[in-house]
PDB file of C-alpha atoms in Angstrom:
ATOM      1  CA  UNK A  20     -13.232 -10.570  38.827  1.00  0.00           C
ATOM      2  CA  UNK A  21     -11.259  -8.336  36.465  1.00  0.00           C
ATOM      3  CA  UNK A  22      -9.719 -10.816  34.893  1.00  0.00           C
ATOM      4  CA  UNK A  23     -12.857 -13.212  34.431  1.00  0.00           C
ATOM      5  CA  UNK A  24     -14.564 -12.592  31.335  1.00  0.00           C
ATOM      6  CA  UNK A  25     -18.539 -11.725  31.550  1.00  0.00           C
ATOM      7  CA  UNK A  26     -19.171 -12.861  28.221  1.00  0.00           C
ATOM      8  CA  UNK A  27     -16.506 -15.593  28.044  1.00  0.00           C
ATOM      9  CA  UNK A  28     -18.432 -16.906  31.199  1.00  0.00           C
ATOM     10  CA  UNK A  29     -21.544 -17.406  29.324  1.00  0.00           C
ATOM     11  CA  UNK A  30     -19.913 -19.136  26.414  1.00  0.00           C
ATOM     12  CA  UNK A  31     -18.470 -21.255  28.418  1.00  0.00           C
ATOM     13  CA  UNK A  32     -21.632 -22.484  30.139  1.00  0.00           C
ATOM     14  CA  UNK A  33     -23.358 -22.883  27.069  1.00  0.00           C
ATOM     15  CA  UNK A  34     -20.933 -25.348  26.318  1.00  0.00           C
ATOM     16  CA  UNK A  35     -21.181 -27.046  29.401  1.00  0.00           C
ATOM     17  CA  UNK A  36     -24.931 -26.944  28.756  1.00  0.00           C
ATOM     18  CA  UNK A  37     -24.294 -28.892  25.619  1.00  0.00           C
ATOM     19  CA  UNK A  38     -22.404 -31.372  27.317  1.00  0.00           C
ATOM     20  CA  UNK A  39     -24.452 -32.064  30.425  1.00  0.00           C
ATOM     21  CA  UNK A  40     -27.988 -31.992  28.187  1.00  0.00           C
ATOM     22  CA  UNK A  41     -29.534 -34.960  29.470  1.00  0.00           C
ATOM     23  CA  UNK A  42     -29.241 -34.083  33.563  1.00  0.00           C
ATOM     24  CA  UNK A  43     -29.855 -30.795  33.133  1.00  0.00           C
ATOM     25  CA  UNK A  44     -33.215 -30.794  31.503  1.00  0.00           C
ATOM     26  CA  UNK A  45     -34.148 -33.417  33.635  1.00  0.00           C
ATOM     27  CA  UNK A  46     -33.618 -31.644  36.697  1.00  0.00           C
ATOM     28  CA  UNK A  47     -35.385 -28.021  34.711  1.00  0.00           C
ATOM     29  CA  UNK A  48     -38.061 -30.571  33.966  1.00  0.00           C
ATOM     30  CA  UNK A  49     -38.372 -31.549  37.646  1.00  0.00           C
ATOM     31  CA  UNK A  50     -38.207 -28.070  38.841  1.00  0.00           C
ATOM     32  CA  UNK A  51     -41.061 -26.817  36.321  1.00  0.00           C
ATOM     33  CA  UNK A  52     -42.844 -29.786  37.491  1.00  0.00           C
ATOM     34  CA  UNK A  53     -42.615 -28.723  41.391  1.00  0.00           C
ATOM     35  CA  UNK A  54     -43.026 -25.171  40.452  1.00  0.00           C
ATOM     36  CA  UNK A  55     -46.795 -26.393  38.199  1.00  0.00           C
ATOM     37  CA  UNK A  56     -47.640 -28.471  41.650  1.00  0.00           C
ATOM     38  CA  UNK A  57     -46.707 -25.718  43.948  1.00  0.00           C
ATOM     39  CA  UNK A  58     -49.020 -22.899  42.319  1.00  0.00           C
ATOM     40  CA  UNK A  59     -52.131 -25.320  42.337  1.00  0.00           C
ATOM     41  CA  UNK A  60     -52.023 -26.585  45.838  1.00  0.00           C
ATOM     42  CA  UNK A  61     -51.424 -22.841  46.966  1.00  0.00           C
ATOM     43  CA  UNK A  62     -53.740 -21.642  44.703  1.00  0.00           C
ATOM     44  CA  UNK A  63     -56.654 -24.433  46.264  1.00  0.00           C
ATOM     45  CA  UNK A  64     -55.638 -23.609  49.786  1.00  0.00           C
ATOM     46  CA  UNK A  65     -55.456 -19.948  49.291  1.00  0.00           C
ATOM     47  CA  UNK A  66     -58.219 -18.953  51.656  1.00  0.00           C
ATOM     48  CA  UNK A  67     -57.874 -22.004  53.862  1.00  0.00           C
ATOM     49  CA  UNK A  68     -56.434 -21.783  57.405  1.00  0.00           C
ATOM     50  CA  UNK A  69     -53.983 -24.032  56.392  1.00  0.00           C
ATOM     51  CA  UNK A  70     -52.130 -21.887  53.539  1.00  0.00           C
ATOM     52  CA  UNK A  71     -49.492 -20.624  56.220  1.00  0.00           C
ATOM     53  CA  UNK A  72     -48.350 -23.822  56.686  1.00  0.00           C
ATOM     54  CA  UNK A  73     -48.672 -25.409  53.327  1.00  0.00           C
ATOM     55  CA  UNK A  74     -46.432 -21.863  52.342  1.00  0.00           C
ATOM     56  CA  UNK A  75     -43.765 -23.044  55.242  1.00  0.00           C
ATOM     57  CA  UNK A  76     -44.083 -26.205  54.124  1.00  0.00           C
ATOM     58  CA  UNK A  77     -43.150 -25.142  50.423  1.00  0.00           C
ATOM     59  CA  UNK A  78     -40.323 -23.104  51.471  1.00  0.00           C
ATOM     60  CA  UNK A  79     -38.956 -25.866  53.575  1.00  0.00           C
ATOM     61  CA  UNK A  80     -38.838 -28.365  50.037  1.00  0.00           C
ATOM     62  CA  UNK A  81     -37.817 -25.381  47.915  1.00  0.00           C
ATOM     63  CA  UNK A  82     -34.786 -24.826  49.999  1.00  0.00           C
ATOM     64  CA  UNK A  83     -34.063 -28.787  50.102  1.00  0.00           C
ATOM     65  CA  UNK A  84     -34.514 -29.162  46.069  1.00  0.00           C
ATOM     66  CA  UNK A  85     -32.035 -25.715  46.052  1.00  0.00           C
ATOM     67  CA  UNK A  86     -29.191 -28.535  48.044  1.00  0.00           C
ATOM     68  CA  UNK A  87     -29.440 -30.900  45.367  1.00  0.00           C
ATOM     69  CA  UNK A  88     -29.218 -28.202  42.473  1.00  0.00           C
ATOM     70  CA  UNK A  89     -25.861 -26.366  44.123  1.00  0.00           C
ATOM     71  CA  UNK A  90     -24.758 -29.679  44.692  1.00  0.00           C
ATOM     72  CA  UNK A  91     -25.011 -31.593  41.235  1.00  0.00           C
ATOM     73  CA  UNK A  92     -24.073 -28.241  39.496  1.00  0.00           C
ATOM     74  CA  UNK A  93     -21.029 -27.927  41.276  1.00  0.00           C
ATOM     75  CA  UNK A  94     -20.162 -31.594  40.259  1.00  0.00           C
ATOM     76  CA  UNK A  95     -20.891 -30.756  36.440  1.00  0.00           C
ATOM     77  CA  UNK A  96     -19.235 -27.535  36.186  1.00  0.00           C
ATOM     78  CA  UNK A  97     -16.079 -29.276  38.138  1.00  0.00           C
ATOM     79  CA  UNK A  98     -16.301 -32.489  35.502  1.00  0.00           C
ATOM     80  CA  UNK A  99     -17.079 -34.939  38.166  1.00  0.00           C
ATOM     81  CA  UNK A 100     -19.848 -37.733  37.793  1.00  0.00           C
ATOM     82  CA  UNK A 101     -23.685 -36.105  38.944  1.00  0.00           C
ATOM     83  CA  UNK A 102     -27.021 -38.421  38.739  1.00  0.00           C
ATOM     84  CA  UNK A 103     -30.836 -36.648  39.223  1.00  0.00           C
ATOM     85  CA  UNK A 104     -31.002 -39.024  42.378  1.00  0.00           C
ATOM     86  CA  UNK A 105     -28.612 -36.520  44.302  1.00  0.00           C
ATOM     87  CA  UNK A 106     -31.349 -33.748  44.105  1.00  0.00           C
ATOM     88  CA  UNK A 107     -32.487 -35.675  47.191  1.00  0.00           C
ATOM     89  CA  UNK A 108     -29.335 -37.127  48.396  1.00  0.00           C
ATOM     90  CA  UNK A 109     -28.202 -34.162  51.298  1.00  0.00           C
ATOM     91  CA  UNK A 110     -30.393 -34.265  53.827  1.00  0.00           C
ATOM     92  CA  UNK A 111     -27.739 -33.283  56.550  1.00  0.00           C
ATOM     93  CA  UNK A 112     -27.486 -30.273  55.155  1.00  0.00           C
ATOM     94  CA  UNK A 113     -31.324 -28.883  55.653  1.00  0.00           C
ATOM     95  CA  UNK A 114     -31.071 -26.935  59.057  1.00  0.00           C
ATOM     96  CA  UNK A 115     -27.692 -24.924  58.073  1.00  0.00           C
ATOM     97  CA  UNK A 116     -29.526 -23.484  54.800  1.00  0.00           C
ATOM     98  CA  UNK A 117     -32.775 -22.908  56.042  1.00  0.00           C
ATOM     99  CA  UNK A 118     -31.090 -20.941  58.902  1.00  0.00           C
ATOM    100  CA  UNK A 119     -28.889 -19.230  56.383  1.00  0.00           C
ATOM    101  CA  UNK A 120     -31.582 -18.504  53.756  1.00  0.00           C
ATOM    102  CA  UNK A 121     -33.434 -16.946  56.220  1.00  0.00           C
ATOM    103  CA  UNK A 122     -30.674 -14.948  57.733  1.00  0.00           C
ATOM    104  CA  UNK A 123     -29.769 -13.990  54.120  1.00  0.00           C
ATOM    105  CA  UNK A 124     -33.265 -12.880  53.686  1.00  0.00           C
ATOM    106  CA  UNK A 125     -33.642  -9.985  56.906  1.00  0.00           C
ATOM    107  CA  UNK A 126     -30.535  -8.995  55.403  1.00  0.00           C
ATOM    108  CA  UNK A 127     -32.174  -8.361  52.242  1.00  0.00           C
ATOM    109  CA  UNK A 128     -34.978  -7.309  53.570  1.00  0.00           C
ATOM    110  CA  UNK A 129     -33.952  -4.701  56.087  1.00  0.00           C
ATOM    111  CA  UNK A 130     -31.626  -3.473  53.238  1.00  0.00           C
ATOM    112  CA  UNK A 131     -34.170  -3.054  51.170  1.00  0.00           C
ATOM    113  CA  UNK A 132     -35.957  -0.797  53.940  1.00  0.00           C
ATOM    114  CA  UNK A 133     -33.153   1.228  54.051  1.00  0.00           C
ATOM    115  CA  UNK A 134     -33.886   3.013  50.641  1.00  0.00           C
ATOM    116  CA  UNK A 135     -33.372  -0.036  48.536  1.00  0.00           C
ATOM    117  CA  UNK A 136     -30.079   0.357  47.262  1.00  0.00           C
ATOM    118  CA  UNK A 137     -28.286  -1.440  50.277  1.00  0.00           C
ATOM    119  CA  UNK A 138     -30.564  -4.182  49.988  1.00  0.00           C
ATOM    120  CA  UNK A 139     -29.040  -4.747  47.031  1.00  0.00           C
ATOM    121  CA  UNK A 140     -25.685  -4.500  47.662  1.00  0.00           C
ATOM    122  CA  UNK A 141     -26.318  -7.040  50.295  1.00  0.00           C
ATOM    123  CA  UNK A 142     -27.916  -9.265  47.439  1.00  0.00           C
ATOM    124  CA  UNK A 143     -24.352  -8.752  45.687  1.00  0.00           C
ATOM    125  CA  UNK A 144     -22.325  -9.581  48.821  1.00  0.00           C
ATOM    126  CA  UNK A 145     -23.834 -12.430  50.248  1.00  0.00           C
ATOM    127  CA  UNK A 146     -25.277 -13.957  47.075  1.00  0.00           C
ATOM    128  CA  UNK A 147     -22.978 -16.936  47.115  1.00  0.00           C
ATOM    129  CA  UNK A 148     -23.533 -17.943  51.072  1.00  0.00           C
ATOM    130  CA  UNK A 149     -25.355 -21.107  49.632  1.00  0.00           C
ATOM    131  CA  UNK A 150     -22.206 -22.288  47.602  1.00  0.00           C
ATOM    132  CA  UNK A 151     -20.060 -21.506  50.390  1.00  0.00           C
ATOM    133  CA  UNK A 152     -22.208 -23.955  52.999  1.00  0.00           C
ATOM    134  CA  UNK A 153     -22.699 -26.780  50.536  1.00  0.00           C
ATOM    135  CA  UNK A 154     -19.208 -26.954  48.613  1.00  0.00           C
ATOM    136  CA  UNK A 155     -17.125 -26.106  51.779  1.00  0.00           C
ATOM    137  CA  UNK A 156     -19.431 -27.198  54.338  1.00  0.00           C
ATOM    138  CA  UNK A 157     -19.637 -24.493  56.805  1.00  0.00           C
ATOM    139  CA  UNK A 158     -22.010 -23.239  59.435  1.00  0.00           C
ATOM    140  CA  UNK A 159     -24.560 -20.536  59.146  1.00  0.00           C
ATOM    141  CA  UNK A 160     -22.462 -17.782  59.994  1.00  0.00           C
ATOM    142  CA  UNK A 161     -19.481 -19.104  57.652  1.00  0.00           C
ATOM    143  CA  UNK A 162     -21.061 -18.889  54.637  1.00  0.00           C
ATOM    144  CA  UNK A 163     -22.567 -15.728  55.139  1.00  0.00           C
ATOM    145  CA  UNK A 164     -18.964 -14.721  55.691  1.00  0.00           C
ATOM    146  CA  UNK A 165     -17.378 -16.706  53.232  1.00  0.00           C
ATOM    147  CA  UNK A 166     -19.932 -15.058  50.268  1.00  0.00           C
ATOM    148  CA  UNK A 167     -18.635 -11.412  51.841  1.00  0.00           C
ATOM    149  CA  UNK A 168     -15.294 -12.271  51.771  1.00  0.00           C
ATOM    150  CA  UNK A 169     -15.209 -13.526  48.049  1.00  0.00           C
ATOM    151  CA  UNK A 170     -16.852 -10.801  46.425  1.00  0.00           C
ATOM    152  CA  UNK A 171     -15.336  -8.060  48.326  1.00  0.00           C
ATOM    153  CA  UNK A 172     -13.658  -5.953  45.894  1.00  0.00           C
ATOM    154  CA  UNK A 173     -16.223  -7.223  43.271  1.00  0.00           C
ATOM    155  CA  UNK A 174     -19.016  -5.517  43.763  1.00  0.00           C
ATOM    156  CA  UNK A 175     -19.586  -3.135  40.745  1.00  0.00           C
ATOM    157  CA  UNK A 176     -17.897  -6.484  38.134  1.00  0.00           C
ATOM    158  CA  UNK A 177     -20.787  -8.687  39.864  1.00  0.00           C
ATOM    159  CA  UNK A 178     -23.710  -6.054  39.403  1.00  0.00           C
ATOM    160  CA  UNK A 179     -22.802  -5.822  35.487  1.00  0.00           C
ATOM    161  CA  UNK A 180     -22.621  -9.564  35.285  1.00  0.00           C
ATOM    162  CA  UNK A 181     -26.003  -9.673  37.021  1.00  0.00           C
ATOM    163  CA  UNK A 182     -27.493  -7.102  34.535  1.00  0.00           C
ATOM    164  CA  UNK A 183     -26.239  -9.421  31.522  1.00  0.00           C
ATOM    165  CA  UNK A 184     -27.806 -12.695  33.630  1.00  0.00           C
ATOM    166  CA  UNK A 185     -31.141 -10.629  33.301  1.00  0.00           C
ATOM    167  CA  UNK A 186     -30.863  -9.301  29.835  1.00  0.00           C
ATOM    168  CA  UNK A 187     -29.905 -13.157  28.681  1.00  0.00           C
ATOM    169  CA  UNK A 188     -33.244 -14.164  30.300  1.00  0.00           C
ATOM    170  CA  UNK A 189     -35.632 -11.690  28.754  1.00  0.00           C
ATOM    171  CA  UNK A 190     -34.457 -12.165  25.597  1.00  0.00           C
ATOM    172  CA  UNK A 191     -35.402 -15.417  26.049  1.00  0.00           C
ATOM    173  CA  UNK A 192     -38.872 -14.497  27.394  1.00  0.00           C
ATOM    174  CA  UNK A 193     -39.311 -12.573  24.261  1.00  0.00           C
ATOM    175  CA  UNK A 194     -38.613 -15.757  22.694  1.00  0.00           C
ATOM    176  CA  UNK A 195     -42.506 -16.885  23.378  1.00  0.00           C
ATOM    177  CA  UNK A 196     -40.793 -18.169  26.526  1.00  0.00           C
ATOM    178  CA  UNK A 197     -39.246 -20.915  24.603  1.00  0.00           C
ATOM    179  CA  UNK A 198     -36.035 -18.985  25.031  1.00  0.00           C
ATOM    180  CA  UNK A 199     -36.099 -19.723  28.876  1.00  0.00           C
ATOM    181  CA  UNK A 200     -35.275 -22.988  27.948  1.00  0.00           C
ATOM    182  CA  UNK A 201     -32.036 -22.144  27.459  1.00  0.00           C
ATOM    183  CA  UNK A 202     -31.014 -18.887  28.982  1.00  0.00           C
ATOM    184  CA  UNK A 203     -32.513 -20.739  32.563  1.00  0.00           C
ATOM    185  CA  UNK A 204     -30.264 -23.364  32.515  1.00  0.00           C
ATOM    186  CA  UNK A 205     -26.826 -21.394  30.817  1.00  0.00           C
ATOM    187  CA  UNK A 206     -27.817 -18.462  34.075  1.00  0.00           C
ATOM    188  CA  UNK A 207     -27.446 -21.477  36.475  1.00  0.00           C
ATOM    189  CA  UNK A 208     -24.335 -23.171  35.254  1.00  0.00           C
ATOM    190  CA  UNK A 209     -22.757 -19.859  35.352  1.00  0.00           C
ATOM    191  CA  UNK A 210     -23.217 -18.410  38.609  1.00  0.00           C
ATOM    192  CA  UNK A 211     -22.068 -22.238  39.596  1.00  0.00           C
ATOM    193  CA  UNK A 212     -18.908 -21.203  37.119  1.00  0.00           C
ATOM    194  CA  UNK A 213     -18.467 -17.532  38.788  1.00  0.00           C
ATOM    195  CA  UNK A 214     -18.369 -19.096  41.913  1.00  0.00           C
ATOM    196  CA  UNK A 215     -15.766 -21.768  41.398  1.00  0.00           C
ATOM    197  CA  UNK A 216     -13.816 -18.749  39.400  1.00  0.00           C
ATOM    198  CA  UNK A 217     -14.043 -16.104  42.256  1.00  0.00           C
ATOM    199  CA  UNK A 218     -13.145 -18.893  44.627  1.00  0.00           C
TER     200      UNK A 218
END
């Protein structure tokens, strides 16, 4: 990643931003939508019997939404043609990411255990295991590997670029949120671009 531009990475999803306006904000629309539905029904069964389920139920739909998000950003930051419909359109690919998001996540969160900090260098490592399944369509245990193997070497480069993913997005929270708006969607489009750069 010494060659790829931190910066330069962000201008460059701005622009495709610009030029992908329409399905973009659809699809930010959609997922602040979900999001507004997801806190009331969790918020009504709160102290119900029921709110482990509706929680595992959530999870389940965040992680099959997540599909359809790699999936049509990876199209639009590789210039190919992406419709909203295909945030729904990968079904087959449900089991492998559950099973990986969850592995990913006892990583994490024995990491994390461990006096924090190699929680987060597992964050760093394995952030990409998503990207890997989906684009290259591998099994569990593949893209877990395949995320290791692309940021080894990378790991200091990827914290930094991290740190200026955050700072983007609080100044736009300072923005009366409005900022969001746009630092949400540039963030997305390029960790899709670091990804397709590193790979």
């Amino acid at each position: 990643m010494k060659n790829i531009s931190k910066v330069g990475l962000i201008k460059e999803s701005w622009v495709i931003v610009k030029e992908n306006y329409k399905l973009i904000y659809a699809l930010l629309i959609a997922f602040i939508l979900y999001q507004f539905v997801q806190s009331l029904i969790s918020a009504f069964f709160e102290n119900s019997i029921l709110s482990v389920l509706i929680s595992l139920a959530f999870f389940v739909i965040t992680v099959f939404l997540e599909i359809g998000f790699i999936k049509i950003s990876l199209k639009i930051v590789d210039k190919k043609a992406a419709k909203f419909q295909e945030l729904w359109a990968y079904p087959q690919y449900l089991l492998r990411m559950l099973g990986a998001t969850i592995l990913y996540s006892i990583a994490i969160l024995v990491g994390l255990i461990l006096f924090i900090i190699p929680g987060i260098y597992l964050a760093i490592r394995l952030q990409f295991y998503s990207y890997t399944l989906l684009d290259k369509d591998k099994n569990i245990m593949e893209s877990l590997k395949g995320s290791w193997e692309m940021t080894k070497g990378n790991v200091i480069n990827l914290t930094l670029f991290m740190f200026l993913i955050f700072a983007i997005n609080f100044l736009g929270a300072l923005a009366l949120l409005v900022g969001l708006l746009i630092t949400i969607p540039i963030s997305f489009i390029a960790v899709t671009l670091l990804y397709r750069k590193l790979g």
